[in-house]
PDB file of C-alpha atoms in Angstrom:
ATOM      1  CA  UNK A 128       0.000   0.000   0.000  1.00  0.00           C
ATOM      2  CA  UNK A 129       1.209   3.500  -0.826  1.00  0.00           C
ATOM      3  CA  UNK A 130       0.053   6.638   0.976  1.00  0.00           C
ATOM      4  CA  UNK A 131       0.647  10.153  -0.327  1.00  0.00           C
ATOM      5  CA  UNK A 132       0.706  12.538   2.645  1.00  0.00           C
ATOM      6  CA  UNK A 133       0.051  16.251   2.023  1.00  0.00           C
ATOM      7  CA  UNK A 134       1.399  18.411   4.847  1.00  0.00           C
ATOM      8  CA  UNK A 135       1.709  22.179   4.604  1.00  0.00           C
ATOM      9  CA  UNK A 136       4.189  23.044   7.313  1.00  0.00           C
ATOM     10  CA  UNK A 137       7.689  24.475   7.507  1.00  0.00           C
ATOM     11  CA  UNK A 138       8.705  23.847  11.095  1.00  0.00           C
ATOM     12  CA  UNK A 139       9.490  20.548  12.747  1.00  0.00           C
ATOM     13  CA  UNK A 140       7.434  20.289  15.895  1.00  0.00           C
ATOM     14  CA  UNK A 141       3.908  19.512  17.020  1.00  0.00           C
ATOM     15  CA  UNK A 142       1.938  18.033  14.094  1.00  0.00           C
ATOM     16  CA  UNK A 143       5.027  17.502  11.908  1.00  0.00           C
ATOM     17  CA  UNK A 144       6.877  15.617  14.634  1.00  0.00           C
ATOM     18  CA  UNK A 145       3.793  13.510  15.353  1.00  0.00           C
ATOM     19  CA  UNK A 146       3.376  12.706  11.656  1.00  0.00           C
ATOM     20  CA  UNK A 147       6.977  11.608  11.150  1.00  0.00           C
ATOM     21  CA  UNK A 148       6.964   9.521  14.337  1.00  0.00           C
ATOM     22  CA  UNK A 149       3.788   7.755  13.191  1.00  0.00           C
ATOM     23  CA  UNK A 150       5.164   7.163   9.696  1.00  0.00           C
ATOM     24  CA  UNK A 151       8.328   5.773  11.261  1.00  0.00           C
ATOM     25  CA  UNK A 152       6.303   3.194  13.181  1.00  0.00           C
ATOM     26  CA  UNK A 153       4.508   2.096   9.999  1.00  0.00           C
ATOM     27  CA  UNK A 154       7.316   2.294   7.455  1.00  0.00           C
ATOM     28  CA  UNK A 155       7.872  -1.464   7.285  1.00  0.00           C
ATOM     29  CA  UNK A 156       4.227  -2.087   6.375  1.00  0.00           C
ATOM     30  CA  UNK A 157       3.280   0.914   4.219  1.00  0.00           C
ATOM     31  CA  UNK A 158       5.096   3.060   1.643  1.00  0.00           C
ATOM     32  CA  UNK A 159       4.805   6.798   2.249  1.00  0.00           C
ATOM     33  CA  UNK A 160       5.543   9.803   0.065  1.00  0.00           C
ATOM     34  CA  UNK A 161       5.347  13.194   1.764  1.00  0.00           C
ATOM     35  CA  UNK A 162       4.216  16.198  -0.260  1.00  0.00           C
ATOM     36  CA  UNK A 163       4.716  19.709   1.051  1.00  0.00           C
ATOM     37  CA  UNK A 164       4.829  23.264  -0.241  1.00  0.00           C
ATOM     38  CA  UNK A 165       7.539  25.883  -0.679  1.00  0.00           C
ATOM     39  CA  UNK A 166       6.930  29.452  -1.705  1.00  0.00           C
ATOM     40  CA  UNK A 167       9.088  31.946  -3.546  1.00  0.00           C
ATOM     41  CA  UNK A 168      12.839  31.477  -3.268  1.00  0.00           C
ATOM     42  CA  UNK A 169      12.664  28.925  -0.444  1.00  0.00           C
ATOM     43  CA  UNK A 170      14.756  25.852  -1.154  1.00  0.00           C
ATOM     44  CA  UNK A 171      13.973  23.777   1.937  1.00  0.00           C
ATOM     45  CA  UNK A 172      12.411  23.858   5.405  1.00  0.00           C
ATOM     46  CA  UNK A 173      13.010  22.252   8.794  1.00  0.00           C
ATOM     47  CA  UNK A 174      10.168  19.829   8.080  1.00  0.00           C
ATOM     48  CA  UNK A 175      11.631  18.779   4.714  1.00  0.00           C
ATOM     49  CA  UNK A 176      15.091  18.325   6.218  1.00  0.00           C
ATOM     50  CA  UNK A 177      13.759  16.173   9.068  1.00  0.00           C
ATOM     51  CA  UNK A 178      11.603  14.052   6.761  1.00  0.00           C
ATOM     52  CA  UNK A 179      14.519  13.406   4.421  1.00  0.00           C
ATOM     53  CA  UNK A 180      16.889  12.736   7.331  1.00  0.00           C
ATOM     54  CA  UNK A 181      14.479  10.038   8.505  1.00  0.00           C
ATOM     55  CA  UNK A 182      14.511   8.473   5.049  1.00  0.00           C
ATOM     56  CA  UNK A 183      11.113   9.543   3.748  1.00  0.00           C
ATOM     57  CA  UNK A 184      10.739  10.596   0.122  1.00  0.00           C
ATOM     58  CA  UNK A 185       9.590  14.217  -0.086  1.00  0.00           C
ATOM     59  CA  UNK A 186       8.011  15.903  -3.083  1.00  0.00           C
ATOM     60  CA  UNK A 187       7.749  19.689  -3.119  1.00  0.00           C
ATOM     61  CA  UNK A 188       5.021  21.726  -4.779  1.00  0.00           C
ATOM     62  CA  UNK A 189       6.283  25.213  -5.610  1.00  0.00           C
ATOM     63  CA  UNK A 190       3.966  28.166  -5.036  1.00  0.00           C
ATOM     64  CA  UNK A 191       4.361  31.702  -6.321  1.00  0.00           C
ATOM     65  CA  UNK A 192       2.031  32.930  -3.566  1.00  0.00           C
ATOM     66  CA  UNK A 193      -0.410  31.534  -0.990  1.00  0.00           C
ATOM     67  CA  UNK A 194      -3.184  29.497  -2.649  1.00  0.00           C
ATOM     68  CA  UNK A 195      -1.468  29.639  -6.051  1.00  0.00           C
ATOM     69  CA  UNK A 196      -3.975  27.908  -8.387  1.00  0.00           C
ATOM     70  CA  UNK A 197      -1.152  26.469 -10.529  1.00  0.00           C
ATOM     71  CA  UNK A 198      -0.379  24.097  -7.680  1.00  0.00           C
ATOM     72  CA  UNK A 199      -3.662  22.247  -8.221  1.00  0.00           C
ATOM     73  CA  UNK A 200      -2.526  21.028 -11.655  1.00  0.00           C
ATOM     74  CA  UNK A 201       0.921  20.151 -10.302  1.00  0.00           C
ATOM     75  CA  UNK A 202      -0.672  18.178  -7.472  1.00  0.00           C
ATOM     76  CA  UNK A 203      -2.906  16.318  -9.938  1.00  0.00           C
ATOM     77  CA  UNK A 204       0.125  15.379 -12.036  1.00  0.00           C
ATOM     78  CA  UNK A 205       1.995  14.261  -8.926  1.00  0.00           C
ATOM     79  CA  UNK A 206      -0.923  12.081  -7.814  1.00  0.00           C
ATOM     80  CA  UNK A 207      -1.107  10.451 -11.256  1.00  0.00           C
ATOM     81  CA  UNK A 208       2.660   9.874 -11.266  1.00  0.00           C
ATOM     82  CA  UNK A 209       2.873   8.469  -7.710  1.00  0.00           C
ATOM     83  CA  UNK A 210      -0.398   6.479  -8.008  1.00  0.00           C
ATOM     84  CA  UNK A 211      -1.102   6.263  -4.261  1.00  0.00           C
ATOM     85  CA  UNK A 212      -3.745   4.010  -2.774  1.00  0.00           C
ATOM     86  CA  UNK A 213      -4.598   6.658  -0.186  1.00  0.00           C
ATOM     87  CA  UNK A 214      -4.289  10.436  -0.190  1.00  0.00           C
ATOM     88  CA  UNK A 215      -3.923  11.724   3.373  1.00  0.00           C
ATOM     89  CA  UNK A 216      -4.379  15.471   3.817  1.00  0.00           C
ATOM     90  CA  UNK A 217      -3.582  17.871   6.639  1.00  0.00           C
ATOM     91  CA  UNK A 218      -4.450  21.538   6.958  1.00  0.00           C
ATOM     92  CA  UNK A 219      -6.810  23.757   5.005  1.00  0.00           C
ATOM     93  CA  UNK A 220      -4.827  24.227   1.812  1.00  0.00           C
ATOM     94  CA  UNK A 221      -4.178  20.518   1.395  1.00  0.00           C
ATOM     95  CA  UNK A 222      -7.865  19.706   1.817  1.00  0.00           C
ATOM     96  CA  UNK A 223      -8.836  22.392  -0.688  1.00  0.00           C
ATOM     97  CA  UNK A 224      -6.317  21.290  -3.293  1.00  0.00           C
ATOM     98  CA  UNK A 225      -7.128  17.600  -2.862  1.00  0.00           C
ATOM     99  CA  UNK A 226     -10.821  18.316  -3.260  1.00  0.00           C
TER     100      UNK A 226
END
């Protein structure tokens, strides 16, 4: 089973820490791909660095600005390419884009 996890967060703490700890417990049974967002000239975030350090594949959707509508098409292409069994969403933007 493959789960695509959408998480819009930059910092590593609270929900991000909880997510990565949970994924770590399940990694031998389920394949995970984490999708997150970066805006403007950002090249990484604490969350991305922690996820990669723990061995999780991370895909980044680039935004020009908050709620950039171009991201919806990029997310659709990513979902088709990754072909997950489950799409897990967190936060408002992720729910909107997944819808």
